[in-house]
Amino acid sequence: IAQDTKNTWEIGAGVSISRFSDEDASFIGDKNIFQVPRLNLTMPISERLSVDGALSFNTIDDAGFIENMAKYFSMDASLRYNFNSLSSIYPYVFAGGSLVGSERKTTPTLNVGAGVTYWFSERWGVNTQLYYKHSFDSYESLRSHIQGTLSLVYSFDWDNLFGGPKKSPCD
């Protein structure tokens, strides 16, 4: 099996959950905050690097297994380093930043994490990520936390989407 990177544009929709320490949960008002929807767009900038942007909202206050006691909105931007694939599994690490909004204020965070996408077809996959979002002590509105995500992603070839180069029948 050839090892490669999947160098395509991706769009995804899914869910995420943010988890705060016991001490920070008393400050924030909740230990676990469930977000749905989580939307993201990933675009390649080289064979190994991609830029990812995401939005997470907690539009559902009671998901049955989690009840959100605090509001959470996140705009994330990350630079991904894509490793070689392991068959249909594409792992990566990332670093970036977020603006996280809560009932108090919007707080910038520095993020690091890792993720993996399992491509079950040429165009469709399942992506999961684990973030550590570091909030500096000088910001009183939010605390550092961990965020896990799960998304269904679709891969498309941007160059051929809007009349890009066409392959001739002889190619």
Coordinates of N, CA, C and O in Angstrom, one line a residue:
I1 N 0.9 -1.2 0.0 CA 0.0 0.0 0.0 C 0.9 1.2 0.0 O 1.8 1.4 0.8
A2 N 0.7 2.1 -1.0 CA 1.5 3.3 -1.0 C 1.1 4.3 0.1 O -0.1 4.4 0.5
Q3 N 2.1 4.9 0.7 CA 1.9 5.9 1.7 C 1.9 7.3 1.1 O 2.9 7.6 0.4
D4 N 0.9 8.1 1.4 CA 0.9 9.4 0.8 C 0.1 10.3 1.8 O -0.3 10.0 2.8
T5 N -0.1 11.6 1.3 CA -0.9 12.5 2.1 C -2.1 12.9 1.2 O -2.0 12.8 0.0
K6 N -3.2 13.2 1.8 CA -4.4 13.5 1.0 C -4.4 15.1 0.9 O -4.7 15.8 1.8
N7 N -4.0 15.5 -0.3 CA -3.8 16.9 -0.5 C -5.0 17.5 -1.2 O -4.9 18.0 -2.4
T8 N -6.2 17.5 -0.5 CA -7.4 18.1 -1.1 C -8.1 19.0 -0.2 O -7.8 19.0 1.0
W9 N -9.0 19.8 -0.7 CA -9.9 20.6 0.1 C -10.9 19.7 0.8 O -11.3 18.7 0.3
E10 N -11.2 20.1 2.1 CA -12.2 19.3 2.8 C -13.2 20.3 3.5 O -12.8 21.3 4.0
I11 N -14.4 19.9 3.6 CA -15.4 20.6 4.3 C -16.1 19.6 5.3 O -16.2 18.4 4.9
G12 N -16.4 20.0 6.5 CA -16.9 19.1 7.5 C -18.0 19.7 8.3 O -18.1 20.9 8.5
A13 N -18.8 18.8 8.9 CA -19.8 19.2 9.9 C -19.9 18.2 11.0 O -19.8 17.0 10.6
G14 N -20.0 18.6 12.2 CA -20.0 17.6 13.3 C -20.3 18.2 14.6 O -21.0 19.2 14.7
V15 N -19.8 17.6 15.6 CA -20.0 18.0 17.0 C -18.7 18.1 17.8 O -17.7 17.6 17.3
S16 N -18.7 18.8 18.9 CA -17.5 18.8 19.8 C -18.0 19.0 21.2 O -19.1 19.3 21.5
I17 N -17.0 18.7 22.1 CA -17.3 18.9 23.5 C -16.0 19.5 24.1 O -14.9 19.1 23.8
S18 N -16.2 20.5 25.0 CA -15.1 21.2 25.7 C -15.2 20.7 27.1 O -16.3 20.7 27.7
R19 N -14.1 20.4 27.7 CA -14.0 20.0 29.1 C -13.1 20.8 29.9 O -11.9 21.1 29.5
F20 N -13.6 21.3 31.0 CA -12.8 22.2 31.9 C -12.5 21.4 33.2 O -13.2 20.5 33.6
S21 N -11.4 21.8 33.9 CA -11.1 21.2 35.2 C -12.1 21.5 36.2 O -12.9 22.4 36.0
D22 N -12.2 20.8 37.3 CA -13.2 21.0 38.4 C -13.1 22.5 38.9 O -14.1 23.1 39.1
E23 N -11.8 22.9 39.1 CA -11.7 24.3 39.6 C -12.2 25.3 38.6 O -12.9 26.3 38.9
D24 N -11.8 25.1 37.3 CA -12.3 26.1 36.3 C -13.8 26.0 36.0 O -14.4 27.0 35.6
A25 N -14.3 24.8 36.2 CA -15.8 24.6 35.9 C -16.6 25.5 36.9 O -17.6 26.0 36.5
S26 N -16.1 25.7 38.1 CA -16.9 26.5 39.0 C -16.8 28.0 38.6 O -17.8 28.7 38.8
F27 N -15.7 28.4 38.0 CA -15.6 29.7 37.4 C -16.5 29.9 36.2 O -17.2 30.9 36.0
I28 N -16.4 28.9 35.3 CA -17.1 29.0 34.0 C -18.6 28.8 34.1 O -19.4 29.4 33.4
G29 N -18.9 27.9 35.0 CA -20.3 27.6 35.2 C -20.7 26.2 34.6 O -21.9 25.8 34.7
D30 N -19.7 25.5 34.1 CA -20.0 24.1 33.5 C -18.7 23.4 33.4 O -17.7 24.0 33.0
K31 N -18.7 22.1 33.5 CA -17.5 21.3 33.3 C -17.4 20.8 31.9 O -16.3 20.8 31.3
N32 N -18.5 20.4 31.3 CA -18.5 19.9 29.9 C -19.5 20.7 29.1 O -20.6 20.8 29.5
I33 N -19.0 21.3 28.0 CA -19.9 22.1 27.2 C -20.0 21.4 25.8 O -19.0 21.2 25.1
F34 N -21.2 21.0 25.4 CA -21.4 20.3 24.1 C -21.7 21.3 23.0 O -22.5 22.2 23.3
Q35 N -21.0 21.2 21.9 CA -21.3 22.1 20.8 C -21.8 21.4 19.6 O -21.2 20.4 19.1
V36 N -22.8 21.9 19.0 CA -23.4 21.4 17.7 C -24.1 22.6 17.1 O -24.8 23.3 17.7
P37 N -23.8 23.0 15.9 CA -22.8 22.3 15.0 C -21.4 22.8 15.1 O -21.2 23.8 15.7
R38 N -20.5 22.0 14.6 CA -19.1 22.4 14.4 C -18.9 22.3 12.9 O -19.1 21.2 12.3
L39 N -18.5 23.4 12.3 CA -18.3 23.4 10.9 C -16.8 23.8 10.6 O -16.2 24.6 11.3
N40 N -16.2 23.1 9.6 CA -14.8 23.4 9.3 C -14.5 23.3 7.8 O -15.2 22.7 7.1
L41 N -13.5 24.0 7.4 CA -13.0 24.0 6.0 C -11.5 23.9 6.1 O -10.8 24.7 6.8
T42 N -10.9 23.0 5.4 CA -9.5 22.7 5.3 C -9.0 22.9 3.9 O -9.6 22.3 3.0
M43 N -7.9 23.7 3.7 CA -7.3 23.8 2.4 C -5.9 23.5 2.4 O -5.2 24.0 3.3
P44 N -5.3 22.8 1.4 CA -3.9 22.5 1.4 C -3.1 23.7 1.0 O -3.6 24.5 0.1
I45 N -1.9 23.9 1.5 CA -1.0 24.9 1.1 C 0.3 24.3 0.5 O 1.1 25.0 -0.1
S46 N 0.6 23.1 0.9 CA 1.7 22.3 0.3 C 1.4 20.8 0.5 O 0.3 20.5 1.0
E47 N 2.3 20.0 0.1 CA 2.0 18.5 0.2 C 1.8 18.1 1.7 O 0.9 17.3 1.9
R48 N 2.5 18.7 2.6 CA 2.3 18.3 4.0 C 1.6 19.3 4.9 O 1.2 18.9 6.0
L49 N 1.4 20.5 4.4 CA 0.7 21.6 5.3 C -0.7 21.9 4.8 O -0.9 22.0 3.6
S50 N -1.6 22.1 5.7 CA -2.9 22.6 5.4 C -3.3 23.6 6.4 O -2.8 23.7 7.5
V51 N -4.2 24.5 6.0 CA -4.8 25.5 6.9 C -6.2 25.1 7.2 O -7.0 24.7 6.2
D52 N -6.6 25.1 8.4 CA -8.0 24.7 8.8 C -8.7 25.8 9.6 O -8.1 26.5 10.4
G53 N -9.9 26.1 9.2 CA -10.7 27.1 9.9 C -12.0 26.4 10.4 O -12.5 25.5 9.7
A54 N -12.4 26.7 11.6 CA -13.6 26.0 12.2 C -14.4 27.0 13.0 O -13.9 27.9 13.6
L55 N -15.7 26.7 13.1 CA -16.7 27.4 14.0 C -17.4 26.4 14.8 O -17.9 25.4 14.3
S56 N -17.5 26.6 16.1 CA -18.2 25.7 17.0 C -19.3 26.6 17.8 O -18.9 27.6 18.3
F57 N -20.5 26.1 17.8 CA -21.6 26.7 18.6 C -22.2 25.7 19.5 O -22.3 24.6 19.3
N58 N -22.7 26.2 20.6 CA -23.6 25.3 21.4 C -25.0 25.8 21.3 O -25.5 26.6 22.1
T59 N -25.7 25.4 20.2 CA -27.0 25.8 19.9 C -28.1 24.9 20.6 O -29.2 25.3 20.7
I60 N -27.7 23.8 21.2 CA -28.6 22.9 21.9 C -28.2 22.9 23.4 O -27.0 22.6 23.7
D61 N -29.1 23.4 24.2 CA -28.8 23.5 25.6 C -28.9 22.2 26.4 O -28.2 22.0 27.4
D62 N -29.7 21.3 25.9 CA -29.9 20.0 26.5 C -29.8 18.9 25.5 O -30.8 18.7 24.7
A63 N -28.7 18.1 25.4 CA -28.6 17.0 24.4 C -29.0 15.7 25.0 O -28.7 14.7 24.4
G64 N -29.6 15.7 26.1 CA -30.0 14.4 26.7 C -29.0 13.8 27.7 O -29.2 13.5 28.8
F65 N -27.7 13.7 27.2 CA -26.6 13.2 28.0 C -25.8 14.3 28.6 O -25.0 14.1 29.5
I66 N -25.9 15.5 28.0 CA -25.2 16.7 28.5 C -26.2 17.9 28.5 O -26.9 18.1 27.5
E67 N -26.2 18.7 29.6 CA -27.0 19.9 29.6 C -26.0 21.0 29.7 O -25.2 21.1 30.7
N68 N -26.0 21.9 28.8 CA -25.1 23.1 28.8 C -25.6 24.2 29.7 O -26.7 24.6 29.6
M69 N -24.8 24.5 30.7 CA -25.1 25.5 31.6 C -24.4 26.9 31.3 O -24.8 27.9 31.8
A70 N -23.5 26.8 30.3 CA -22.8 28.1 29.9 C -22.8 28.1 28.4 O -22.9 27.1 27.7
K71 N -22.7 29.3 27.9 CA -22.6 29.5 26.4 C -21.2 29.4 26.0 O -20.2 29.7 26.7
Y72 N -21.0 28.9 24.7 CA -19.6 28.7 24.2 C -19.7 28.9 22.6 O -20.6 28.3 22.0
F73 N -18.8 29.7 22.1 CA -18.7 29.9 20.7 C -17.2 30.0 20.4 O -16.5 30.7 21.1
S74 N -16.7 29.3 19.4 CA -15.3 29.3 19.1 C -15.1 29.4 17.6 O -15.7 28.8 16.8
M75 N -14.1 30.4 17.2 CA -13.6 30.5 15.9 C -12.2 30.1 15.9 O -11.4 30.7 16.7
D76 N -11.8 29.0 15.2 CA -10.5 28.4 15.3 C -9.8 28.5 14.0 O -10.4 28.4 12.9
A77 N -8.5 28.7 14.0 CA -7.6 28.7 12.8 C -6.4 27.9 13.2 O -5.8 28.1 14.3
S78 N -6.0 26.9 12.4 CA -4.9 26.1 12.7 C -4.0 25.8 11.4 O -4.5 25.8 10.3
L79 N -2.8 25.6 11.7 CA -1.9 25.1 10.6 C -1.6 23.6 10.9 O -1.2 23.3 12.0
R80 N -1.9 22.7 10.0 CA -1.8 21.3 10.2 C -0.5 20.8 9.5 O -0.2 21.2 8.4
Y81 N 0.2 19.8 10.1 CA 1.2 19.1 9.5 C 0.7 17.7 9.3 O 0.3 17.0 10.2
N82 N 0.6 17.3 8.0 CA 0.0 16.0 7.6 C 1.1 14.9 7.5 O 2.0 15.1 6.7
F83 N 0.9 13.8 8.2 CA 1.8 12.7 8.2 C 1.4 11.8 7.0 O 0.3 11.9 6.4
N84 N 2.3 10.8 6.7 CA 1.9 9.8 5.7 C 0.8 9.0 6.2 O 0.6 8.8 7.4
S85 N 0.0 8.6 5.2 CA -1.2 7.8 5.5 C -0.9 6.4 5.9 O 0.2 5.9 5.6
L86 N -1.8 5.8 6.7 CA -1.7 4.4 7.0 C -2.9 3.7 6.4 O -4.0 3.7 7.0
S87 N -2.8 3.4 5.2 CA -4.0 2.9 4.4 C -5.0 4.0 4.2 O -4.7 5.0 3.6
S88 N -6.1 3.9 4.8 CA -7.2 5.0 4.7 C -7.2 5.9 5.8 O -8.1 6.8 6.0
I89 N -6.2 5.9 6.7 CA -6.1 6.7 7.9 C -5.0 7.8 7.7 O -3.9 7.5 7.4
Y90 N -5.4 9.0 7.9 CA -4.5 10.2 7.6 C -4.4 11.0 8.9 O -5.2 11.8 9.3
P91 N -3.2 10.8 9.7 CA -3.0 11.5 10.9 C -2.3 12.9 10.7 O -1.7 13.1 9.6
Y92 N -2.5 13.8 11.6 CA -1.8 15.1 11.6 C -1.7 15.7 13.0 O -2.4 15.2 13.9
V93 N -0.9 16.7 13.1 CA -0.8 17.5 14.3 C -1.0 18.9 13.8 O -0.9 19.3 12.7
F94 N -1.4 19.8 14.8 CA -1.7 21.2 14.4 C -1.4 22.1 15.6 O -1.3 21.7 16.7
A95 N -1.2 23.4 15.2 CA -1.1 24.5 16.2 C -1.8 25.7 15.6 O -1.9 25.8 14.4
G96 N -2.3 26.5 16.5 CA -3.1 27.7 16.0 C -3.7 28.5 17.1 O -3.1 28.5 18.2
G97 N -4.7 29.1 16.8 CA -5.4 30.0 17.8 C -6.9 30.0 17.7 O -7.4 29.6 16.6
S98 N -7.5 30.5 18.7 CA -9.0 30.6 18.7 C -9.4 31.9 19.3 O -8.7 32.5 20.1
L99 N -10.6 32.3 19.0 CA -11.3 33.3 19.7 C -12.5 32.6 20.3 O -13.4 32.0 19.5
V100 N -12.6 32.5 21.6 CA -13.7 31.7 22.3 C -14.6 32.7 23.0 O -14.1 33.4 23.9
G101 N -15.8 32.7 22.6 CA -16.8 33.5 23.3 C -17.6 32.8 24.3 O -17.9 31.6 24.1
S102 N -17.8 33.4 25.5 CA -18.6 32.8 26.5 C -19.6 33.9 27.0 O -19.7 35.0 26.4
E103 N -20.3 33.7 28.1 CA -21.2 34.7 28.6 C -20.5 35.9 29.1 O -21.0 37.0 29.3
R104 N -19.2 35.7 29.4 CA -18.4 36.8 30.0 C -17.9 37.7 28.9 O -18.2 38.9 28.9
K105 N -17.0 37.2 28.1 CA -16.3 38.0 27.0 C -15.7 37.0 26.0 O -15.7 35.8 26.2
T106 N -15.1 37.5 25.0 CA -14.4 36.7 24.0 C -12.9 36.7 24.5 O -12.3 37.7 24.8
T107 N -12.4 35.5 24.5 CA -11.0 35.2 24.9 C -10.2 34.6 23.8 O -10.6 33.6 23.3
P108 N -9.0 35.1 23.6 CA -8.1 34.4 22.6 C -7.4 33.2 23.3 O -7.1 33.3 24.5
T109 N -7.2 32.2 22.6 CA -6.4 31.0 23.1 C -5.4 30.6 22.1 O -5.5 30.8 20.9
L110 N -4.3 30.0 22.6 CA -3.3 29.3 21.8 C -3.6 27.8 21.8 O -3.9 27.3 22.9
N111 N -3.6 27.2 20.7 CA -4.0 25.8 20.6 C -2.9 24.9 20.0 O -2.2 25.3 19.1
V112 N -2.9 23.7 20.5 CA -2.1 22.6 20.0 C -3.0 21.3 20.0 O -3.9 21.2 20.8
G113 N -2.7 20.4 19.1 CA -3.5 19.2 19.1 C -3.1 18.2 18.0 O -2.1 18.4 17.3
A114 N -3.9 17.2 17.9 CA -3.7 16.1 16.9 C -5.0 15.6 16.4 O -6.0 15.8 17.1
G115 N -5.0 15.1 15.2 CA -6.2 14.6 14.7 C -6.0 13.5 13.7 O -4.8 13.2 13.3
V116 N -7.0 12.9 13.3 CA -6.9 11.8 12.3 C -8.2 11.8 11.5 O -9.3 12.0 12.0
T117 N -8.1 11.5 10.2 CA -9.3 11.3 9.3 C -9.2 9.9 8.7 O -8.2 9.5 8.2
Y118 N -10.3 9.2 8.9 CA -10.5 7.9 8.2 C -11.4 8.1 7.0 O -12.5 8.5 7.1
W119 N -10.8 7.8 5.8 CA -11.5 8.0 4.6 C -12.2 6.6 4.2 O -11.5 5.7 3.9
F120 N -13.5 6.5 4.4 CA -14.2 5.3 4.1 C -14.6 5.2 2.6 O -15.1 4.2 2.1
S121 N -14.4 6.3 1.9 CA -14.6 6.3 0.4 C -13.6 7.3 -0.1 O -12.9 8.0 0.6
E122 N -13.6 7.5 -1.5 CA -12.7 8.5 -2.1 C -13.0 9.9 -1.6 O -12.1 10.7 -1.4
R123 N -14.3 10.2 -1.4 CA -14.7 11.6 -1.1 C -15.2 11.8 0.4 O -15.2 12.9 0.9
W124 N -15.6 10.7 1.1 CA -16.2 10.9 2.4 C -15.3 10.3 3.5 O -14.7 9.2 3.3
G125 N -15.2 11.0 4.6 CA -14.4 10.5 5.8 C -15.0 10.9 7.1 O -15.9 11.7 7.2
V126 N -14.4 10.4 8.1 CA -14.7 10.7 9.5 C -13.5 11.3 10.1 O -12.4 10.7 10.1
N127 N -13.6 12.5 10.7 CA -12.5 13.2 11.3 C -12.7 13.3 12.8 O -13.8 13.7 13.2
T128 N -11.6 13.1 13.6 CA -11.6 13.4 15.0 C -10.4 14.2 15.4 O -9.3 14.0 14.8
Q129 N -10.5 15.1 16.3 CA -9.4 15.9 16.8 C -9.4 16.1 18.3 O -10.5 16.0 18.9
L130 N -8.3 16.4 18.9 CA -8.2 16.7 20.3 C -7.3 17.9 20.4 O -6.2 18.0 20.0
Y131 N -7.9 19.0 20.9 CA -7.3 20.3 21.1 C -6.9 20.5 22.6 O -7.7 20.1 23.5
Y132 N -5.8 21.2 22.8 CA -5.6 21.8 24.1 C -5.7 23.3 23.8 O -4.9 23.8 23.0
K133 N -6.6 24.0 24.4 CA -6.8 25.5 24.2 C -6.3 26.2 25.5 O -6.9 26.1 26.5
H134 N -5.2 26.9 25.3 CA -4.5 27.6 26.4 C -5.0 29.1 26.5 O -4.8 29.8 25.6
S135 N -5.6 29.4 27.6 CA -6.1 30.8 27.9 C -5.1 31.4 28.9 O -4.9 30.8 29.9
F136 N -4.6 32.6 28.6 CA -3.6 33.2 29.4 C -4.3 33.7 30.7 O -5.5 34.1 30.6
D137 N -3.6 33.7 31.8 CA -4.2 34.2 33.1 C -4.7 35.6 33.1 O -5.5 36.0 33.9
S138 N -4.2 36.4 32.2 CA -4.6 37.8 32.1 C -6.0 38.0 31.6 O -6.6 39.1 31.8
Y139 N -6.6 36.9 31.0 CA -8.0 37.0 30.6 C -8.9 36.4 31.6 O -8.7 35.2 32.0
E140 N -9.8 37.1 32.1 CA -10.7 36.7 33.2 C -11.9 36.0 32.7 O -12.7 35.4 33.5
S141 N -12.1 35.9 31.4 CA -13.4 35.4 30.9 C -13.5 33.9 30.7 O -14.6 33.4 30.7
L142 N -12.4 33.3 30.4 CA -12.4 31.9 30.1 C -11.1 31.2 30.7 O -10.1 31.9 30.9
R143 N -11.1 29.9 30.8 CA -9.9 29.2 31.3 C -9.5 28.2 30.2 O -10.2 27.9 29.3
S144 N -8.2 27.8 30.4 CA -7.7 26.7 29.5 C -8.6 25.5 29.6 O -9.1 25.2 30.6
H145 N -8.7 24.8 28.5 CA -9.5 23.6 28.4 C -9.1 22.7 27.3 O -8.3 23.0 26.4
I146 N -9.8 21.5 27.3 CA -9.6 20.5 26.2 C -10.8 20.5 25.4 O -12.0 20.5 25.9
Q147 N -10.7 20.3 24.1 CA -11.9 20.2 23.2 C -11.7 19.0 22.3 O -10.6 18.9 21.6
G148 N -12.6 18.1 22.2 CA -12.6 17.0 21.3 C -13.7 17.2 20.3 O -14.7 17.8 20.5
T149 N -13.4 16.8 19.0 CA -14.3 17.0 17.9 C -14.5 15.7 17.2 O -13.7 14.8 17.1
L150 N -15.7 15.6 16.5 CA -16.0 14.4 15.6 C -16.8 15.0 14.5 O -17.9 15.6 14.7
S151 N -16.4 14.8 13.2 CA -17.0 15.4 12.1 C -17.1 14.4 10.9 O -16.2 13.5 10.8
L152 N -18.1 14.6 10.1 CA -18.2 13.9 8.8 C -17.6 14.9 7.8 O -18.0 16.1 7.8
V153 N -16.6 14.5 7.0 CA -15.9 15.4 6.1 C -16.1 14.9 4.6 O -16.2 13.7 4.4
Y154 N -16.1 15.9 3.7 CA -16.2 15.6 2.3 C -15.0 16.3 1.6 O -14.6 17.4 1.9
S155 N -14.3 15.5 0.8 CA -13.1 16.0 0.1 C -13.5 16.3 -1.4 O -14.2 15.6 -2.0
F156 N -13.0 17.5 -1.8 CA -13.3 17.9 -3.2 C -12.1 18.5 -3.8 O -11.2 19.0 -3.1
D157 N -12.1 18.5 -5.1 CA -11.0 19.1 -5.9 C -11.4 20.5 -6.4 O -12.1 20.6 -7.3
W158 N -10.9 21.5 -5.6 CA -11.3 22.9 -5.9 C -11.0 23.3 -7.3 O -11.7 24.0 -8.0
D159 N -9.8 22.9 -7.8 CA -9.4 23.3 -9.2 C -10.4 22.9 -10.3 O -10.5 23.5 -11.3
N160 N -11.0 21.7 -10.1 CA -11.9 21.2 -11.1 C -13.4 21.6 -10.8 O -14.3 21.3 -11.6
L161 N -13.7 22.2 -9.7 CA -15.0 22.5 -9.3 C -15.7 23.6 -10.2 O -16.8 23.4 -10.6
F162 N -14.9 24.6 -10.6 CA -15.5 25.7 -11.3 C -14.8 25.9 -12.7 O -14.4 27.0 -13.0
G163 N -14.8 24.8 -13.4 CA -14.3 24.9 -14.8 C -12.8 25.0 -14.8 O -12.2 25.6 -15.7
G164 N -12.1 24.3 -13.9 CA -10.6 24.3 -13.9 C -10.2 23.5 -15.1 O -10.9 23.1 -16.0
P165 N -8.9 23.1 -15.1 CA -8.4 22.4 -16.2 C -9.1 21.0 -16.4 O -9.4 20.3 -15.5
K166 N -9.5 20.8 -17.6 CA -10.2 19.5 -18.0 C -9.2 18.5 -18.5 O -8.2 18.9 -19.2
K167 N -9.4 17.3 -18.2 CA -8.5 16.2 -18.8 C -9.1 15.8 -20.1 O -10.3 15.7 -20.3
S168 N -8.2 15.6 -21.1 CA -8.7 15.2 -22.4 C -8.9 13.7 -22.3 O -8.4 13.0 -21.5
P169 N -9.8 13.2 -23.2 CA -10.1 11.8 -23.2 C -8.8 10.9 -23.4 O -8.8 9.7 -23.1
C170 N -7.7 11.5 -24.0 CA -6.5 10.8 -24.2 C -5.6 10.6 -23.0 O -4.7 9.9 -23.0
D171 N -5.9 11.4 -21.9 CA -5.1 11.4 -20.7 C -5.3 10.1 -19.9 O -6.3 9.5 -19.8

